Short mmCIF file of C-alpha atoms (C1' of nucleotides) in Angstrom, two decimals:
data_model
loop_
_atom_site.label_atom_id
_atom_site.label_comp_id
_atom_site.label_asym_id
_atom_site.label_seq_id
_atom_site.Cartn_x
_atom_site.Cartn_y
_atom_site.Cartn_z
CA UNK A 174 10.87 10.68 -8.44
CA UNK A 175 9.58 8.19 -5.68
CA UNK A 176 13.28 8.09 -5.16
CA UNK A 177 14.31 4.46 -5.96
CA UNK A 178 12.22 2.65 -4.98
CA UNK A 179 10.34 1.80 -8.26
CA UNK A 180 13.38 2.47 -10.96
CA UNK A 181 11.30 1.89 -13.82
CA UNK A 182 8.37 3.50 -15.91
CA UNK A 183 4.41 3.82 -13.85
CA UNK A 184 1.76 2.42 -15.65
CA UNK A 185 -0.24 5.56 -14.90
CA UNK A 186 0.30 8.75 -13.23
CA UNK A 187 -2.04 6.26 -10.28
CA UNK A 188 0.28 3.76 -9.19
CA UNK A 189 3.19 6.60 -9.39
CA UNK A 190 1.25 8.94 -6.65
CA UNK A 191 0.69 5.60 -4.94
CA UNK A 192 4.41 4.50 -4.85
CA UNK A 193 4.94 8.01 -3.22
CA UNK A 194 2.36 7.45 -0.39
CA UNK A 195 2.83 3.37 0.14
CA UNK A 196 3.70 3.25 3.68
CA UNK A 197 1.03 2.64 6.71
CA UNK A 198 1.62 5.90 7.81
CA UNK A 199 2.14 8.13 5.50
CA UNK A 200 -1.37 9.55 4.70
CA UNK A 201 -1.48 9.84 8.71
CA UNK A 202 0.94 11.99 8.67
CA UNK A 203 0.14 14.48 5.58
CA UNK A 204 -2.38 14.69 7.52
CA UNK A 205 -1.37 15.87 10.86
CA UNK A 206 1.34 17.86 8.73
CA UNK A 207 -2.03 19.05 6.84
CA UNK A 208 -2.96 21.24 9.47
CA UNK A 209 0.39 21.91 11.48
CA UNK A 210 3.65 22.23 11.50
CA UNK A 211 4.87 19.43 13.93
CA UNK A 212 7.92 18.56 15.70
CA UNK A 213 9.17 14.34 15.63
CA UNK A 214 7.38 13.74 19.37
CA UNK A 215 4.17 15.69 18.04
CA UNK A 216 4.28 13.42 15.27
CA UNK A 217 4.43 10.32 17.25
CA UNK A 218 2.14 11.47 19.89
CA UNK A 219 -0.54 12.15 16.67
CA UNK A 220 -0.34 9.01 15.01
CA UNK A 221 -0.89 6.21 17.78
CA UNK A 222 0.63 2.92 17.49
CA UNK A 223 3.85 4.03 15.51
CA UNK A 224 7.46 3.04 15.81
CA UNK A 225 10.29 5.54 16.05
CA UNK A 226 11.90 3.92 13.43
CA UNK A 227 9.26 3.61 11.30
CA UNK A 228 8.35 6.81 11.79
CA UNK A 229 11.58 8.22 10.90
CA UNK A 230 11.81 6.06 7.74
CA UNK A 231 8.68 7.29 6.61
CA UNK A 232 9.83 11.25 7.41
CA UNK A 233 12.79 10.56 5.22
CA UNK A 234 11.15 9.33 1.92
CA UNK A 235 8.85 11.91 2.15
CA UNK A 236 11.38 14.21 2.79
CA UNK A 237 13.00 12.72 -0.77
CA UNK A 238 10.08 12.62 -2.20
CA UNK A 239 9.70 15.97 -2.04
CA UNK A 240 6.34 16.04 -0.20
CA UNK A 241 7.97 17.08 3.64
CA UNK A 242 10.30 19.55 4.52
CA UNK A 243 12.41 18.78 7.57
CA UNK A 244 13.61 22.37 9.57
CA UNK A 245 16.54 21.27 12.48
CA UNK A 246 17.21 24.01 14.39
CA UNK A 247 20.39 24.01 16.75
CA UNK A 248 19.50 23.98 19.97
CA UNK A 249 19.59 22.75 23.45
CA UNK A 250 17.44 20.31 23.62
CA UNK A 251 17.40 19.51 20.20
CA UNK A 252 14.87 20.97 17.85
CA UNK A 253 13.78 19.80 14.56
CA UNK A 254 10.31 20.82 12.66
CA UNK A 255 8.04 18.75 9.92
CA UNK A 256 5.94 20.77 7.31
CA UNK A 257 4.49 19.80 4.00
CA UNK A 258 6.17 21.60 1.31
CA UNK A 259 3.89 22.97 -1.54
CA UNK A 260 4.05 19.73 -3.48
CA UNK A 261 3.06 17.67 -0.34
CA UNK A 262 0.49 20.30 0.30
CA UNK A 263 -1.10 19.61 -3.64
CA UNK A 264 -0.58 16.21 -2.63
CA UNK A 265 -2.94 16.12 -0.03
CA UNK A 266 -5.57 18.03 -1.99
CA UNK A 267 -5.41 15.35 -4.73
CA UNK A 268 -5.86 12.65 -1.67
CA UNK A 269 -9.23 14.77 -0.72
CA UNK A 270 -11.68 13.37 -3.05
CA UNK A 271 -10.31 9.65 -1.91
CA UNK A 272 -11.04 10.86 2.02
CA UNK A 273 -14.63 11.92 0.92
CA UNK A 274 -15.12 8.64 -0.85
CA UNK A 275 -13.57 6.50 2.23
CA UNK A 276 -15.92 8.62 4.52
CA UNK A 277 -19.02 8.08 2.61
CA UNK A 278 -18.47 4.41 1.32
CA UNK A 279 -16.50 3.16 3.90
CA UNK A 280 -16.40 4.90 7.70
CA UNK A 281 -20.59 4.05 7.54
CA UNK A 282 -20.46 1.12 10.12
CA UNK A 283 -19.85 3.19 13.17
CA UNK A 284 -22.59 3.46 14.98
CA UNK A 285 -21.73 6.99 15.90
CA UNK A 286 -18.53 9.10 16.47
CA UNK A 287 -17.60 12.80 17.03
CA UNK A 288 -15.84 15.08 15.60
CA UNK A 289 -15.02 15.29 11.66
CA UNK A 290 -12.87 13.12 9.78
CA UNK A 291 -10.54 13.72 7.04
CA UNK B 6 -16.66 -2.40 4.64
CA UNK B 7 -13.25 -3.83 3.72
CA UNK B 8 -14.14 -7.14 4.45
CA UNK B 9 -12.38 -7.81 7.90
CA UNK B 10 -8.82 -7.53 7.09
CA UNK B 11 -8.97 -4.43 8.72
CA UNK B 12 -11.72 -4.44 11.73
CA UNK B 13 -11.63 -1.77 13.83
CA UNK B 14 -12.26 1.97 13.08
CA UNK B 15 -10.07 4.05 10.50
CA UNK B 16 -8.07 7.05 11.69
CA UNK B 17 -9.69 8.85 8.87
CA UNK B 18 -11.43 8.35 5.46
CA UNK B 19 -8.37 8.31 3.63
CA UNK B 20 -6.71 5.17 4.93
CA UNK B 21 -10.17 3.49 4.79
CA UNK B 22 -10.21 3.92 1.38
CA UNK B 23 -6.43 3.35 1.26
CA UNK B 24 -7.45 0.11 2.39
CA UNK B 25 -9.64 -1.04 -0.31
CA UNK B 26 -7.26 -0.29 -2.77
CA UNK B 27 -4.09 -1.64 -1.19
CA UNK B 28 -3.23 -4.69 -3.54
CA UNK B 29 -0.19 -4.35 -6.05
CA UNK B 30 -2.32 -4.19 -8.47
CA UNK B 31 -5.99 -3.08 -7.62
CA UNK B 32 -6.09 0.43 -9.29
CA UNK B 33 -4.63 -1.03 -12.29
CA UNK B 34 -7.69 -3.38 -12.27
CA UNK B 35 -9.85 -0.11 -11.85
CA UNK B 36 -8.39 1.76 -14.66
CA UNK B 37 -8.72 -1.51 -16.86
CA UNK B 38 -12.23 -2.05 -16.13
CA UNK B 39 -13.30 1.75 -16.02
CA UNK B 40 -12.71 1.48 -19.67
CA UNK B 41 -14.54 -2.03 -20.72
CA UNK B 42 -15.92 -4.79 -18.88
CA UNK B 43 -13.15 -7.77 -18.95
CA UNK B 44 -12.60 -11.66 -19.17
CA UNK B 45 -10.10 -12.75 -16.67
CA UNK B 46 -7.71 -13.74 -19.39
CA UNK B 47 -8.56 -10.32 -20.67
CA UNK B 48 -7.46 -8.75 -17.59
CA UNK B 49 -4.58 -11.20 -17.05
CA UNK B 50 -2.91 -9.47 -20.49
CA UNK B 51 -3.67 -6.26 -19.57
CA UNK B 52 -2.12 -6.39 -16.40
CA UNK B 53 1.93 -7.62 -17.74
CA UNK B 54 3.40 -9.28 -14.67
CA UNK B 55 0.40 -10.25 -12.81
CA UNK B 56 -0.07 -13.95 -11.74
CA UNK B 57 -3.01 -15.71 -11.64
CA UNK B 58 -3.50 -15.89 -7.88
CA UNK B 59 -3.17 -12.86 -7.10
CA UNK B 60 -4.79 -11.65 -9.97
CA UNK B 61 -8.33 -13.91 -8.59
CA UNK B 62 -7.68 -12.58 -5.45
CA UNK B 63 -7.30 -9.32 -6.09
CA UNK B 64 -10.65 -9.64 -7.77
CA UNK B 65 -12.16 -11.51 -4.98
CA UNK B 66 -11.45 -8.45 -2.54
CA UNK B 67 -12.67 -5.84 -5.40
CA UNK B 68 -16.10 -7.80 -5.26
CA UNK B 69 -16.13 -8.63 -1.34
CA UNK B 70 -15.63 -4.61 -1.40
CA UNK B 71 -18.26 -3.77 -3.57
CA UNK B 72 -15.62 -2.35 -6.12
CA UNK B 73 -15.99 -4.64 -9.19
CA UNK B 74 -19.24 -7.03 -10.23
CA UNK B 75 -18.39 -10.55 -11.60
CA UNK B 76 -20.54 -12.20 -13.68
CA UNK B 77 -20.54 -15.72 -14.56
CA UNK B 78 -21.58 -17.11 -17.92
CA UNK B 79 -22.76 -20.91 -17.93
CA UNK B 80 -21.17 -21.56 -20.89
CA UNK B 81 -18.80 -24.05 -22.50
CA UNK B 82 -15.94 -23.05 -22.62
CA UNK B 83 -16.23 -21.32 -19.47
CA UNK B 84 -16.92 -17.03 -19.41
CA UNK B 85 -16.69 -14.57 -16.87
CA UNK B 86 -16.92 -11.10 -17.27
CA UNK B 87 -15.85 -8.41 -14.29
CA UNK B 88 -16.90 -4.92 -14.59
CA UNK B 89 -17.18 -1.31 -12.43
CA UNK B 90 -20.38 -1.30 -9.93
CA UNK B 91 -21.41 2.17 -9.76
CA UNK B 92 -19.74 2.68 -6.17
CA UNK B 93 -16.70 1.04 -7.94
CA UNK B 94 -17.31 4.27 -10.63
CA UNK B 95 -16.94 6.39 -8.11
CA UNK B 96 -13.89 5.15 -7.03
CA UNK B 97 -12.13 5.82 -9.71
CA UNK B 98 -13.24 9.27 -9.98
CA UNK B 99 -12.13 10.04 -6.72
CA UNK B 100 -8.91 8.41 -7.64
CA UNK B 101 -8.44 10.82 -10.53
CA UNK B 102 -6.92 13.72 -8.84
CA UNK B 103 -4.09 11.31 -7.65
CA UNK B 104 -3.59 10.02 -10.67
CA UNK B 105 -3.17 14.24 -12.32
CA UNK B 106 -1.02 14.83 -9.30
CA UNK B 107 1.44 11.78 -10.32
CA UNK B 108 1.28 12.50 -13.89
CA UNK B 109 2.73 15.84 -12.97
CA UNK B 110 4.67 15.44 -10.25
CA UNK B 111 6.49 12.04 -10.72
CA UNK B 112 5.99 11.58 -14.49
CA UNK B 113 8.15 13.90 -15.89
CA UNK B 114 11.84 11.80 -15.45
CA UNK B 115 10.91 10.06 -18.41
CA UNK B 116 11.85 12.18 -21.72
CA UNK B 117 8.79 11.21 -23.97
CA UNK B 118 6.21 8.80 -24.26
CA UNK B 119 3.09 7.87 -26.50
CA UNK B 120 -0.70 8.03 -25.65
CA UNK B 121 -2.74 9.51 -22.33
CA UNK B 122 -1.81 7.72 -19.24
CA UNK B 123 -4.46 7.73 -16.36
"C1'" DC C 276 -11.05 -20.90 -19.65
"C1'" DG C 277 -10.92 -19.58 -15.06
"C1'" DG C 278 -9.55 -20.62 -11.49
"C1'" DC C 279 -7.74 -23.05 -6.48
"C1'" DA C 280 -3.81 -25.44 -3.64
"C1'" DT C 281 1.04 -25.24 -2.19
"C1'" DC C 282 5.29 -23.79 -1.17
"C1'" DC C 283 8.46 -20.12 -0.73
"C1'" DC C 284 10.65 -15.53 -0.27
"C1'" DC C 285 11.69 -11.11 1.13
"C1'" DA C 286 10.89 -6.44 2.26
"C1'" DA C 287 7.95 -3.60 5.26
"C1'" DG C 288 7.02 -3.13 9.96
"C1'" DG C 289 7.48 -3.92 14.89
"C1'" DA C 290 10.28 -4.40 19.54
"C1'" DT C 291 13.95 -3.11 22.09
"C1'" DA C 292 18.16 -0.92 23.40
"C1'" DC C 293 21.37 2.68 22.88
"C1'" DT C 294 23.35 7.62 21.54
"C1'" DG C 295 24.62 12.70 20.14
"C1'" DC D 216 14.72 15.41 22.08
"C1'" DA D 217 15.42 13.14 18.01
"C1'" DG D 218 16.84 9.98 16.33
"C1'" DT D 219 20.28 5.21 15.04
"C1'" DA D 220 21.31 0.22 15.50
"C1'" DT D 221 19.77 -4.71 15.75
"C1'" DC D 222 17.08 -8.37 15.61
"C1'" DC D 223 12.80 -10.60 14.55
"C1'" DT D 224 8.11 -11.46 12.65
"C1'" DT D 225 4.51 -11.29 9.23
"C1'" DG D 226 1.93 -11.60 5.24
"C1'" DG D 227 1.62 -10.00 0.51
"C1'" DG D 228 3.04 -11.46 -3.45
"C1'" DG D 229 5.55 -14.74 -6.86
"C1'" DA D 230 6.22 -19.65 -8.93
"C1'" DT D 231 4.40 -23.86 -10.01
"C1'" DG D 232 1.12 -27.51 -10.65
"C1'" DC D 233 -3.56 -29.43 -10.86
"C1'" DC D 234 -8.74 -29.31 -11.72
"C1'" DG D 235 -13.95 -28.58 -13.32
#
DNA sequence: CGGCATCCCCAAGGATACTG
DNA sequence: CAGTATCCTTGGGGATGCCG
């Protein structure tokens, strides 16, 4: 899959899962997806610093990728709901052991900060 | 760590670890050394399609990172030798669940293939 | 052999404005 | 609200050539 974006053969089942999440935001917003189901403003609001556009782009391959599933519902204002789907939610398990290593190898130059980290 | 490409604070561990391996080809360079210690020009063929330059600076931000360990042989002809530190080691293990959840979830367009990928 | 120095290119992202 | 449509910038990566 990975749409087609890489055509070819992966190297490694690595580099595949990495074509799928390649995209500044993307982890971001498993994430926020991780815990809630979240409407296109939520999602902006939750990941600081992001484009509409890009945004969108990035809700689209996921969405092709299999790894988001994108509810519109038809109303007044207009209504439309993010979720992971159950391969986006395996997804982010398999990105939980590479969170644990960032926290412990990498996030250990902060002084201090509150509240846990993914 | 991550050298200083990026400075401030991660939004998580995740993309702090997404960080350190963000380079076309740095888990490629992790699976290749997780198995042996390499010679650059070792490297260089197991890696089809890398160049040179970014191939020593790929390495370059494995070592600044604490990923990879270079060792330099004063010797005639010239040796170097790049291999796993133990935090590197870790690395890839906590890249192995990615790597299952691409075997399985994006591998499986192509119809058959030879040999264990990673 | 194991690199660095240059030049170049293009796709991913960003900024801004507009719309159903 | 939830997006398109445009235009523009940036830097990662590729190509090539030279050096200790």
């Amino acid at each position: 899959m990975a749409t087609t974006r890489r055509p070819g053969a992966y190297h490694c089942g690595i580099d595949a899962a990495m074509d799928v999440i390649s995209g500044k935001w993307k982890v971001l917003i498993l994430w926020a997806l991780a815990e809630q189901a979240c409407r296109f403003g939520e999602l902006r609001r939750l990941l600081p610093g992001v484009t509409e556009k890009v945004l969108a782009s990035h809700l689209r391959e996921l969405e092709a990728d299999g790894i988001v599933h994108r509810e519109e519902y038809d109303e007044v204002p207009p209504r439309v709901e993010y979720s992971l789907t159950p391969r986006g939610a395996t997804l982010n398990a398999a990105l939980e052991p590479l969170g644990a290593w960032g926290r412990e190898h990498v996030i250990d130059s902060v002084p201090e900060h509150s509240g846990p980290m993914p």
